Amino acid sequence: MIDHKTDILLDREDVILKATIEDFIRSNSPIGSSFLKEQHHYSFSSATIRSTLSSLEEKGFLTHPYVSAGRIPTDLGYRLYVDDLMEPHPHTSLGKNEFIRDVETIATNMEELMRGTAVMLAKISKLFGVVVLKGYEKSTLSDIELVQIGSDRVMVVLAMKTGLVRSIVLNLKVDIGDRDLNYVNEALRNRLVGLNLKTIVDSIKSRLRDSDVFDHEIIQILLDKSTSVFATQNDAVVFTSSYSELLHQPEFQDAQLLQEILPALESDSLANDINLMDMEEWKAIIGGENENERLKNCSLISTPFNGNHLSGRLAILGPKRMRYSELKEILNQFASGIQNVC
């Protein structure tokens, strides 16, 4: 993070840099001195603006896409803007009560609430919405159900006291009948319900060892795959919107660029990219700051939320040319609303 802009920028440079970045965010066109002079009616001359733009480029805050073009922000320029130059966005029309009403309308359980929140974030921001829950392994199992979806396939459905529901399909080597399935299911309920998921992963073998169903194929598969069934990557659960809103952004009209970032939008990847340990503040990760190389042309902004039962981060992903101040306000309002219902 860059601090003390007055130690970095000379007279007028902060004004010109802020205007150049905000005008570029709005227009998606390189910004020149004549445009700045006409748009902002500065008292100083176009020559002074040109000299200032050149200085900002030399310092690494601006660049130009081709000879004689106007300037566009670099990652460093966006970073200085977000940290020091960006002004708070006026309170948007998205009110807390409206948010709560909308999410309660679309959700019948906690999982639908989180997925619906990601979708609403995308719809309002016109970008890609993400909700990441932390502390999944501390969730207490309230029910487990085995559902037969084929003669040799069983879905394991886990219901948590928080309202989250998770399922995973097991492929069996032999056919199984309803009677056996119910018998195994009852044994699992008796031995596992009421425990948190970490405890289940650590002790499932010993808890089932003396049961009559211990040697059953389903039990043996659960023992072998207990981590993948009862745990998640980075102890997090990720809900996302579709990427359809990104298609409206000029940066992602390039099919090659879009194909490049799509793997980074998968839940497992996002669980690595969004830092759940830092629960104290709003955060923007810009361009090359992303550890995931696929997101080098993107920005990922996020804010924490802490409800009575669940906590995590809300995030928006899009091009580096995003409305940071407005999106920060949107994230903060969503966080304020969601922690009142979870």
mmCIF file of C-alpha atoms in Angstrom:
data_model
loop_
_atom_site.group_PDB
_atom_site.id
_atom_site.type_symbol
_atom_site.label_atom_id
_atom_site.label_comp_id
_atom_site.label_asym_id
_atom_site.label_seq_id
_atom_site.Cartn_x
_atom_site.Cartn_y
_atom_site.Cartn_z
ATOM 1 C CA MET A 1 0.000 0.000 0.000
ATOM 2 C CA ILE A 2 1.279 3.457 -0.890
ATOM 3 C CA ASP A 3 1.097 6.087 1.840
ATOM 4 C CA HIS A 4 1.899 9.761 2.084
ATOM 5 C CA LYS A 5 1.016 10.834 -1.445
ATOM 6 C CA THR A 6 2.471 14.289 -0.789
ATOM 7 C CA ASP A 7 5.893 12.625 -0.546
ATOM 8 C CA ILE A 8 5.397 11.047 -3.971
ATOM 9 C CA LEU A 9 3.404 13.575 -5.992
ATOM 10 C CA LEU A 10 4.403 17.149 -6.744
ATOM 11 C CA ASP A 11 2.127 20.176 -7.044
ATOM 12 C CA ARG A 12 -0.945 19.444 -9.223
ATOM 13 C CA GLU A 13 0.109 15.843 -9.850
ATOM 14 C CA ASP A 14 -2.450 14.454 -7.403
ATOM 15 C CA VAL A 15 -5.225 16.493 -9.056
ATOM 16 C CA ILE A 16 -4.219 15.442 -12.575
ATOM 17 C CA LEU A 17 -3.703 11.791 -11.650
ATOM 18 C CA LYS A 18 -7.063 11.540 -9.886
ATOM 19 C CA ALA A 19 -8.883 13.169 -12.819
ATOM 20 C CA THR A 20 -7.080 11.025 -15.401
ATOM 21 C CA ILE A 21 -7.921 7.782 -13.631
ATOM 22 C CA GLU A 22 -11.563 8.689 -12.999
ATOM 23 C CA ASP A 23 -12.059 9.919 -16.562
ATOM 24 C CA PHE A 24 -10.494 6.724 -17.901
ATOM 25 C CA ILE A 25 -12.728 4.582 -15.675
ATOM 26 C CA ARG A 26 -15.780 6.368 -17.083
ATOM 27 C CA SER A 27 -14.748 6.500 -20.740
ATOM 28 C CA ASN A 28 -12.455 3.503 -21.274
ATOM 29 C CA SER A 29 -10.421 5.787 -23.576
ATOM 30 C CA PRO A 30 -6.872 7.121 -23.090
ATOM 31 C CA ILE A 31 -6.968 10.582 -21.537
ATOM 32 C CA GLY A 32 -5.070 13.503 -23.058
ATOM 33 C CA SER A 33 -4.228 16.996 -21.858
ATOM 34 C CA SER A 34 -6.787 18.719 -24.105
ATOM 35 C CA PHE A 35 -9.567 16.497 -22.787
ATOM 36 C CA LEU A 36 -8.578 17.197 -19.174
ATOM 37 C CA LYS A 37 -8.419 20.952 -19.783
ATOM 38 C CA GLU A 38 -11.823 21.003 -21.461
ATOM 39 C CA GLN A 39 -13.474 18.637 -19.022
ATOM 40 C CA HIS A 40 -12.255 20.161 -15.771
ATOM 41 C CA HIS A 41 -11.651 23.836 -16.661
ATOM 42 C CA TYR A 42 -8.312 24.012 -14.881
ATOM 43 C CA SER A 43 -6.788 27.432 -14.385
ATOM 44 C CA PHE A 44 -3.402 26.136 -15.521
ATOM 45 C CA SER A 45 -2.541 25.618 -19.186
ATOM 46 C CA SER A 46 -2.683 22.564 -21.410
ATOM 47 C CA ALA A 47 1.128 22.697 -21.552
ATOM 48 C CA THR A 48 1.261 22.374 -17.771
ATOM 49 C CA ILE A 49 -1.127 19.429 -17.935
ATOM 50 C CA ARG A 50 1.023 17.744 -20.616
ATOM 51 C CA SER A 51 4.133 18.248 -18.495
ATOM 52 C CA THR A 52 2.338 16.826 -15.449
ATOM 53 C CA LEU A 53 1.127 13.781 -17.379
ATOM 54 C CA SER A 54 4.694 13.146 -18.565
ATOM 55 C CA SER A 55 5.970 13.375 -14.997
ATOM 56 C CA LEU A 56 3.308 10.949 -13.768
ATOM 57 C CA GLU A 57 4.259 8.536 -16.524
ATOM 58 C CA GLU A 58 7.938 8.757 -15.597
ATOM 59 C CA LYS A 59 7.002 7.912 -12.013
ATOM 60 C CA GLY A 60 5.119 4.824 -13.189
ATOM 61 C CA PHE A 61 1.561 5.914 -12.410
ATOM 62 C CA LEU A 62 0.421 6.333 -16.032
ATOM 63 C CA THR A 63 1.321 4.822 -19.362
ATOM 64 C CA HIS A 64 0.178 5.205 -22.967
ATOM 65 C CA PRO A 65 -0.972 2.330 -25.194
ATOM 66 C CA TYR A 66 0.719 3.702 -28.320
ATOM 67 C CA VAL A 67 2.669 6.722 -29.561
ATOM 68 C CA SER A 68 0.779 10.038 -29.356
ATOM 69 C CA ALA A 69 -2.056 8.422 -27.399
ATOM 70 C CA GLY A 70 -3.465 9.765 -24.174
ATOM 71 C CA ARG A 71 -2.607 8.158 -20.856
ATOM 72 C CA ILE A 72 -4.123 5.234 -19.001
ATOM 73 C CA PRO A 73 -3.451 4.160 -15.391
ATOM 74 C CA THR A 74 -0.881 1.544 -14.480
ATOM 75 C CA ASP A 75 -1.376 -0.888 -11.602
ATOM 76 C CA LEU A 76 0.730 1.480 -9.491
ATOM 77 C CA GLY A 77 -1.483 4.390 -10.493
ATOM 78 C CA TYR A 78 -4.641 2.533 -9.513
ATOM 79 C CA ARG A 79 -3.020 1.567 -6.209
ATOM 80 C CA LEU A 80 -2.174 5.172 -5.336
ATOM 81 C CA TYR A 81 -5.657 6.242 -6.392
ATOM 82 C CA VAL A 82 -7.404 3.626 -4.230
ATOM 83 C CA ASP A 83 -5.187 4.201 -1.202
ATOM 84 C CA ASP A 84 -4.898 7.983 -1.203
ATOM 85 C CA LEU A 85 -6.858 9.839 -3.874
ATOM 86 C CA MET A 86 -10.242 8.111 -4.054
ATOM 87 C CA GLU A 87 -13.093 9.960 -2.357
ATOM 88 C CA PRO A 88 -15.965 8.200 -0.544
ATOM 89 C CA HIS A 89 -18.887 7.498 -2.824
ATOM 90 C CA PRO A 90 -22.244 9.044 -1.880
ATOM 91 C CA HIS A 91 -24.652 6.658 -0.177
ATOM 92 C CA THR A 92 -26.267 4.552 -2.888
ATOM 93 C CA SER A 93 -29.956 3.721 -3.243
ATOM 94 C CA LEU A 94 -29.305 0.175 -2.024
ATOM 95 C CA GLY A 95 -30.598 0.351 1.552
ATOM 96 C CA LYS A 96 -30.065 -2.237 4.264
ATOM 97 C CA ASN A 97 -33.776 -3.008 4.641
ATOM 98 C CA GLU A 98 -34.183 -3.364 0.885
ATOM 99 C CA PHE A 99 -31.242 -5.766 0.763
ATOM 100 C CA ILE A 100 -32.593 -7.918 3.598
ATOM 101 C CA ARG A 101 -36.033 -8.046 1.978
ATOM 102 C CA ASP A 102 -34.576 -9.057 -1.372
ATOM 103 C CA VAL A 103 -32.315 -11.804 -0.053
ATOM 104 C CA GLU A 104 -35.048 -13.235 2.152
ATOM 105 C CA THR A 105 -37.306 -13.348 -0.906
ATOM 106 C CA ILE A 106 -34.853 -15.358 -2.977
ATOM 107 C CA ALA A 107 -33.571 -17.660 -0.223
ATOM 108 C CA THR A 108 -35.236 -20.521 1.634
ATOM 109 C CA ASN A 109 -32.012 -21.668 3.335
ATOM 110 C CA MET A 110 -28.558 -20.304 4.117
ATOM 111 C CA GLU A 111 -26.959 -21.797 1.028
ATOM 112 C CA GLU A 112 -29.500 -20.116 -1.248
ATOM 113 C CA LEU A 113 -28.980 -16.888 0.672
ATOM 114 C CA MET A 114 -25.239 -16.920 0.005
ATOM 115 C CA ARG A 115 -25.584 -17.889 -3.629
ATOM 116 C CA GLY A 116 -28.335 -15.297 -4.083
ATOM 117 C CA THR A 117 -26.108 -12.649 -2.510
ATOM 118 C CA ALA A 118 -23.342 -13.418 -5.012
ATOM 119 C CA VAL A 119 -25.848 -13.115 -7.857
ATOM 120 C CA MET A 120 -27.193 -9.805 -6.522
ATOM 121 C CA LEU A 121 -23.664 -8.438 -6.170
ATOM 122 C CA ALA A 122 -23.065 -9.251 -9.821
ATOM 123 C CA LYS A 123 -26.361 -7.773 -10.923
ATOM 124 C CA ILE A 124 -25.813 -4.462 -9.125
ATOM 125 C CA SER A 125 -22.097 -4.102 -9.895
ATOM 126 C CA LYS A 126 -22.340 -5.470 -13.459
ATOM 127 C CA LEU A 127 -19.298 -7.592 -12.614
ATOM 128 C CA PHE A 128 -18.613 -10.991 -10.968
ATOM 129 C CA GLY A 129 -19.972 -11.569 -7.448
ATOM 130 C CA VAL A 130 -18.414 -13.816 -4.810
ATOM 131 C CA VAL A 131 -19.296 -14.839 -1.250
ATOM 132 C CA VAL A 132 -16.691 -16.774 0.753
ATOM 133 C CA LEU A 133 -17.545 -18.291 4.139
ATOM 134 C CA LYS A 134 -14.763 -19.136 6.567
ATOM 135 C CA GLY A 135 -14.662 -21.618 9.428
ATOM 136 C CA TYR A 136 -16.530 -24.369 7.575
ATOM 137 C CA GLU A 137 -14.822 -27.101 9.598
ATOM 138 C CA LYS A 138 -16.360 -25.692 12.793
ATOM 139 C CA SER A 139 -19.875 -26.230 11.401
ATOM 140 C CA THR A 140 -21.952 -28.698 13.420
ATOM 141 C CA LEU A 141 -23.606 -31.527 11.526
ATOM 142 C CA SER A 142 -27.366 -31.504 12.132
ATOM 143 C CA ASP A 143 -28.257 -34.296 9.689
ATOM 144 C CA ILE A 144 -26.727 -36.639 7.144
ATOM 145 C CA GLU A 145 -28.660 -38.428 4.429
ATOM 146 C CA LEU A 146 -27.649 -40.941 1.782
ATOM 147 C CA VAL A 147 -29.653 -40.601 -1.412
ATOM 148 C CA GLN A 148 -29.462 -43.275 -4.094
ATOM 149 C CA ILE A 149 -29.078 -41.721 -7.557
ATOM 150 C CA GLY A 150 -28.254 -44.953 -9.377
ATOM 151 C CA SER A 151 -27.730 -48.608 -8.599
ATOM 152 C CA ASP A 152 -24.037 -47.926 -7.943
ATOM 153 C CA ARG A 153 -24.041 -44.216 -7.030
ATOM 154 C CA VAL A 154 -24.963 -42.535 -3.747
ATOM 155 C CA MET A 155 -25.182 -38.858 -2.876
ATOM 156 C CA VAL A 156 -24.120 -37.897 0.647
ATOM 157 C CA VAL A 157 -26.054 -34.819 1.811
ATOM 158 C CA LEU A 158 -24.705 -32.956 4.836
ATOM 159 C CA ALA A 159 -26.895 -30.426 6.646
ATOM 160 C CA MET A 160 -25.305 -28.042 9.153
ATOM 161 C CA LYS A 161 -26.897 -26.143 12.028
ATOM 162 C CA THR A 162 -25.953 -22.899 10.285
ATOM 163 C CA GLY A 163 -28.360 -23.799 7.471
ATOM 164 C CA LEU A 164 -25.662 -24.724 4.984
ATOM 165 C CA VAL A 165 -26.157 -27.883 2.955
ATOM 166 C CA ARG A 166 -23.387 -29.708 1.104
ATOM 167 C CA SER A 167 -23.500 -32.815 -1.070
ATOM 168 C CA ILE A 168 -20.990 -35.134 -2.702
ATOM 169 C CA VAL A 169 -21.500 -38.177 -4.937
ATOM 170 C CA LEU A 170 -19.857 -41.509 -4.161
ATOM 171 C CA ASN A 171 -19.295 -44.081 -6.904
ATOM 172 C CA LEU A 172 -19.682 -47.660 -5.660
ATOM 173 C CA LYS A 173 -18.274 -50.885 -7.051
ATOM 174 C CA VAL A 174 -21.412 -52.901 -6.286
ATOM 175 C CA ASP A 175 -25.129 -52.295 -6.411
ATOM 176 C CA ILE A 176 -26.827 -51.359 -3.155
ATOM 177 C CA GLY A 177 -30.439 -51.744 -2.114
ATOM 178 C CA ASP A 178 -32.686 -49.402 -0.143
ATOM 179 C CA ARG A 179 -32.538 -51.570 2.978
ATOM 180 C CA ASP A 180 -28.740 -51.463 3.193
ATOM 181 C CA LEU A 181 -28.745 -47.764 2.427
ATOM 182 C CA ASN A 182 -31.145 -46.994 5.263
ATOM 183 C CA TYR A 183 -29.151 -49.186 7.644
ATOM 184 C CA VAL A 184 -25.888 -47.385 6.866
ATOM 185 C CA ASN A 185 -27.593 -44.004 7.004
ATOM 186 C CA GLU A 186 -28.986 -44.678 10.475
ATOM 187 C CA ALA A 187 -25.556 -45.699 11.752
ATOM 188 C CA LEU A 188 -23.991 -42.504 10.398
ATOM 189 C CA ARG A 189 -26.682 -40.358 12.003
ATOM 190 C CA ASN A 190 -26.228 -42.046 15.365
ATOM 191 C CA ARG A 191 -22.438 -41.666 15.365
ATOM 192 C CA LEU A 192 -21.855 -38.294 13.629
ATOM 193 C CA VAL A 193 -24.793 -35.900 14.095
ATOM 194 C CA GLY A 194 -24.006 -33.202 16.659
ATOM 195 C CA LEU A 195 -20.258 -33.172 15.922
ATOM 196 C CA ASN A 196 -18.399 -30.435 14.079
ATOM 197 C CA LEU A 197 -16.860 -31.381 10.759
ATOM 198 C CA LYS A 198 -13.259 -31.212 11.930
ATOM 199 C CA THR A 199 -14.031 -33.632 14.740
ATOM 200 C CA ILE A 200 -15.684 -35.965 12.234
ATOM 201 C CA VAL A 201 -12.644 -35.940 9.939
ATOM 202 C CA ASP A 202 -10.317 -36.600 12.874
ATOM 203 C CA SER A 203 -12.341 -39.353 14.533
ATOM 204 C CA ILE A 204 -14.746 -40.944 12.049
ATOM 205 C CA LYS A 205 -12.832 -44.220 11.891
ATOM 206 C CA SER A 206 -12.789 -44.764 15.634
ATOM 207 C CA ARG A 207 -16.442 -43.732 15.974
ATOM 208 C CA LEU A 208 -17.585 -46.269 13.397
ATOM 209 C CA ARG A 209 -15.104 -49.066 14.111
ATOM 210 C CA ASP A 210 -17.406 -51.022 16.442
ATOM 211 C CA SER A 211 -20.565 -50.502 14.359
ATOM 212 C CA ASP A 212 -22.212 -53.333 12.440
ATOM 213 C CA VAL A 213 -21.760 -51.414 9.167
ATOM 214 C CA PHE A 214 -18.036 -50.688 9.503
ATOM 215 C CA ASP A 215 -17.086 -53.087 6.682
ATOM 216 C CA HIS A 216 -19.780 -51.817 4.322
ATOM 217 C CA GLU A 217 -18.431 -50.340 1.080
ATOM 218 C CA ILE A 218 -20.068 -46.944 1.671
ATOM 219 C CA ILE A 219 -18.449 -46.658 5.090
ATOM 220 C CA GLN A 220 -15.054 -47.653 3.722
ATOM 221 C CA ILE A 221 -15.323 -45.047 0.976
ATOM 222 C CA LEU A 222 -16.309 -42.399 3.521
ATOM 223 C CA LEU A 223 -13.311 -43.332 5.652
ATOM 224 C CA ASP A 224 -10.996 -43.191 2.654
ATOM 225 C CA LYS A 225 -12.416 -39.853 1.446
ATOM 226 C CA SER A 226 -13.370 -38.278 4.765
ATOM 227 C CA THR A 227 -11.366 -35.113 4.089
ATOM 228 C CA SER A 228 -12.985 -34.433 0.723
ATOM 229 C CA VAL A 229 -16.480 -35.299 2.045
ATOM 230 C CA PHE A 230 -16.434 -33.447 5.356
ATOM 231 C CA ALA A 231 -13.867 -30.692 4.731
ATOM 232 C CA THR A 232 -13.239 -27.990 2.125
ATOM 233 C CA GLN A 233 -10.202 -26.314 0.634
ATOM 234 C CA ASN A 234 -8.787 -23.670 2.975
ATOM 235 C CA ASP A 235 -11.682 -24.350 5.372
ATOM 236 C CA ALA A 236 -13.848 -22.131 3.133
ATOM 237 C CA VAL A 237 -17.044 -22.409 1.118
ATOM 238 C CA VAL A 238 -17.329 -20.281 -2.013
ATOM 239 C CA PHE A 239 -20.504 -19.105 -3.768
ATOM 240 C CA THR A 240 -20.314 -17.256 -7.070
ATOM 241 C CA SER A 241 -22.494 -15.615 -9.668
ATOM 242 C CA SER A 242 -22.247 -16.543 -13.324
ATOM 243 C CA TYR A 243 -19.642 -14.680 -15.358
ATOM 244 C CA SER A 244 -22.275 -13.368 -17.792
ATOM 245 C CA GLU A 245 -22.065 -9.793 -16.463
ATOM 246 C CA LEU A 246 -18.365 -9.701 -17.321
ATOM 247 C CA LEU A 247 -19.252 -10.192 -20.977
ATOM 248 C CA HIS A 248 -20.637 -6.643 -21.046
ATOM 249 C CA GLN A 249 -17.272 -5.181 -20.059
ATOM 250 C CA PRO A 250 -15.148 -3.992 -23.016
ATOM 251 C CA GLU A 251 -12.038 -5.627 -21.549
ATOM 252 C CA PHE A 252 -13.633 -9.055 -21.785
ATOM 253 C CA GLN A 253 -14.900 -8.750 -25.332
ATOM 254 C CA ASP A 254 -11.565 -10.366 -26.176
ATOM 255 C CA ALA A 255 -12.461 -14.071 -26.119
ATOM 256 C CA GLN A 256 -8.859 -15.086 -25.462
ATOM 257 C CA LEU A 257 -8.628 -12.872 -22.378
ATOM 258 C CA LEU A 258 -11.952 -14.168 -21.069
ATOM 259 C CA GLN A 259 -10.894 -17.780 -21.566
ATOM 260 C CA GLU A 260 -7.683 -16.996 -19.708
ATOM 261 C CA ILE A 261 -9.435 -15.853 -16.539
ATOM 262 C CA LEU A 262 -12.288 -18.389 -16.448
ATOM 263 C CA PRO A 263 -10.309 -21.058 -14.524
ATOM 264 C CA ALA A 264 -9.580 -18.417 -11.878
ATOM 265 C CA LEU A 265 -13.317 -17.975 -11.327
ATOM 266 C CA GLU A 266 -13.723 -21.563 -10.133
ATOM 267 C CA SER A 267 -14.556 -21.945 -6.446
ATOM 268 C CA ASP A 268 -11.363 -23.793 -5.488
ATOM 269 C CA SER A 269 -9.230 -21.106 -7.107
ATOM 270 C CA LEU A 270 -11.119 -18.258 -5.442
ATOM 271 C CA ALA A 271 -10.769 -19.954 -2.055
ATOM 272 C CA ASN A 272 -7.018 -19.464 -2.490
ATOM 273 C CA ASP A 273 -7.186 -15.954 -3.953
ATOM 274 C CA ILE A 274 -9.436 -14.314 -1.332
ATOM 275 C CA ASN A 275 -7.634 -13.897 1.982
ATOM 276 C CA LEU A 276 -10.020 -14.894 4.760
ATOM 277 C CA MET A 277 -7.480 -14.321 7.498
ATOM 278 C CA ASP A 278 -7.682 -10.540 7.122
ATOM 279 C CA MET A 279 -11.162 -9.855 8.480
ATOM 280 C CA GLU A 280 -10.578 -6.261 9.494
ATOM 281 C CA GLU A 281 -10.894 -4.116 6.397
ATOM 282 C CA TRP A 282 -12.012 -3.506 2.866
ATOM 283 C CA LYS A 283 -9.335 -4.538 0.414
ATOM 284 C CA ALA A 284 -8.500 -4.070 -3.271
ATOM 285 C CA ILE A 285 -6.061 -6.360 -5.079
ATOM 286 C CA ILE A 286 -5.147 -4.754 -8.384
ATOM 287 C CA GLY A 287 -3.743 -6.362 -11.529
ATOM 288 C CA GLY A 288 -0.316 -7.831 -10.963
ATOM 289 C CA GLU A 289 -0.843 -7.762 -7.180
ATOM 290 C CA ASN A 290 -2.984 -10.878 -7.638
ATOM 291 C CA GLU A 291 -0.956 -13.974 -6.817
ATOM 292 C CA ASN A 292 -2.968 -15.806 -9.459
ATOM 293 C CA GLU A 293 -1.322 -14.970 -12.777
ATOM 294 C CA ARG A 294 -4.639 -15.446 -14.577
ATOM 295 C CA LEU A 295 -6.007 -12.375 -12.786
ATOM 296 C CA LYS A 296 -3.207 -10.011 -13.819
ATOM 297 C CA ASN A 297 -5.685 -7.959 -15.881
ATOM 298 C CA CYS A 298 -8.337 -7.923 -13.149
ATOM 299 C CA SER A 299 -9.033 -6.299 -9.808
ATOM 300 C CA LEU A 300 -10.562 -8.166 -6.879
ATOM 301 C CA ILE A 301 -12.148 -6.050 -4.165
ATOM 302 C CA SER A 302 -13.623 -7.475 -0.972
ATOM 303 C CA THR A 303 -14.934 -6.617 2.467
ATOM 304 C CA PRO A 304 -15.544 -8.787 5.569
ATOM 305 C CA PHE A 305 -18.853 -9.587 7.249
ATOM 306 C CA ASN A 306 -19.483 -11.105 10.672
ATOM 307 C CA GLY A 307 -22.908 -12.537 11.459
ATOM 308 C CA ASN A 308 -24.112 -14.365 14.537
ATOM 309 C CA HIS A 309 -23.441 -17.766 12.957
ATOM 310 C CA LEU A 310 -21.351 -17.165 9.839
ATOM 311 C CA SER A 311 -18.527 -14.879 8.787
ATOM 312 C CA GLY A 312 -16.530 -14.417 5.617
ATOM 313 C CA ARG A 313 -15.885 -11.969 2.810
ATOM 314 C CA LEU A 314 -17.985 -10.502 0.023
ATOM 315 C CA ALA A 315 -16.063 -9.810 -3.172
ATOM 316 C CA ILE A 316 -16.433 -8.332 -6.634
ATOM 317 C CA LEU A 317 -14.104 -9.206 -9.497
ATOM 318 C CA GLY A 318 -13.798 -7.285 -12.730
ATOM 319 C CA PRO A 319 -11.381 -5.373 -14.936
ATOM 320 C CA LYS A 320 -8.849 -3.033 -13.363
ATOM 321 C CA ARG A 321 -10.940 -0.210 -14.810
ATOM 322 C CA MET A 322 -13.671 -0.476 -12.198
ATOM 323 C CA ARG A 323 -15.608 2.081 -10.136
ATOM 324 C CA TYR A 324 -13.687 1.444 -6.921
ATOM 325 C CA SER A 325 -15.383 4.019 -4.706
ATOM 326 C CA GLU A 326 -18.916 3.070 -5.730
ATOM 327 C CA LEU A 327 -18.211 -0.646 -5.494
ATOM 328 C CA LYS A 328 -16.683 -0.211 -2.048
ATOM 329 C CA GLU A 329 -19.938 1.408 -0.906
ATOM 330 C CA ILE A 330 -21.978 -1.422 -2.444
ATOM 331 C CA LEU A 331 -19.862 -4.088 -0.721
ATOM 332 C CA ASN A 332 -20.101 -2.333 2.622
ATOM 333 C CA GLN A 333 -23.886 -2.107 2.375
ATOM 334 C CA PHE A 334 -24.195 -5.750 1.401
ATOM 335 C CA ALA A 335 -21.937 -6.739 4.320
ATOM 336 C CA SER A 336 -24.034 -4.679 6.709
ATOM 337 C CA GLY A 337 -27.200 -6.324 5.418
ATOM 338 C CA ILE A 338 -26.034 -9.922 5.250
ATOM 339 C CA GLN A 339 -24.601 -10.044 8.749
ATOM 340 C CA ASN A 340 -28.061 -9.220 10.057
ATOM 341 C CA VAL A 341 -29.526 -12.380 8.536
ATOM 342 C CA CYS A 342 -26.724 -14.920 9.127
#
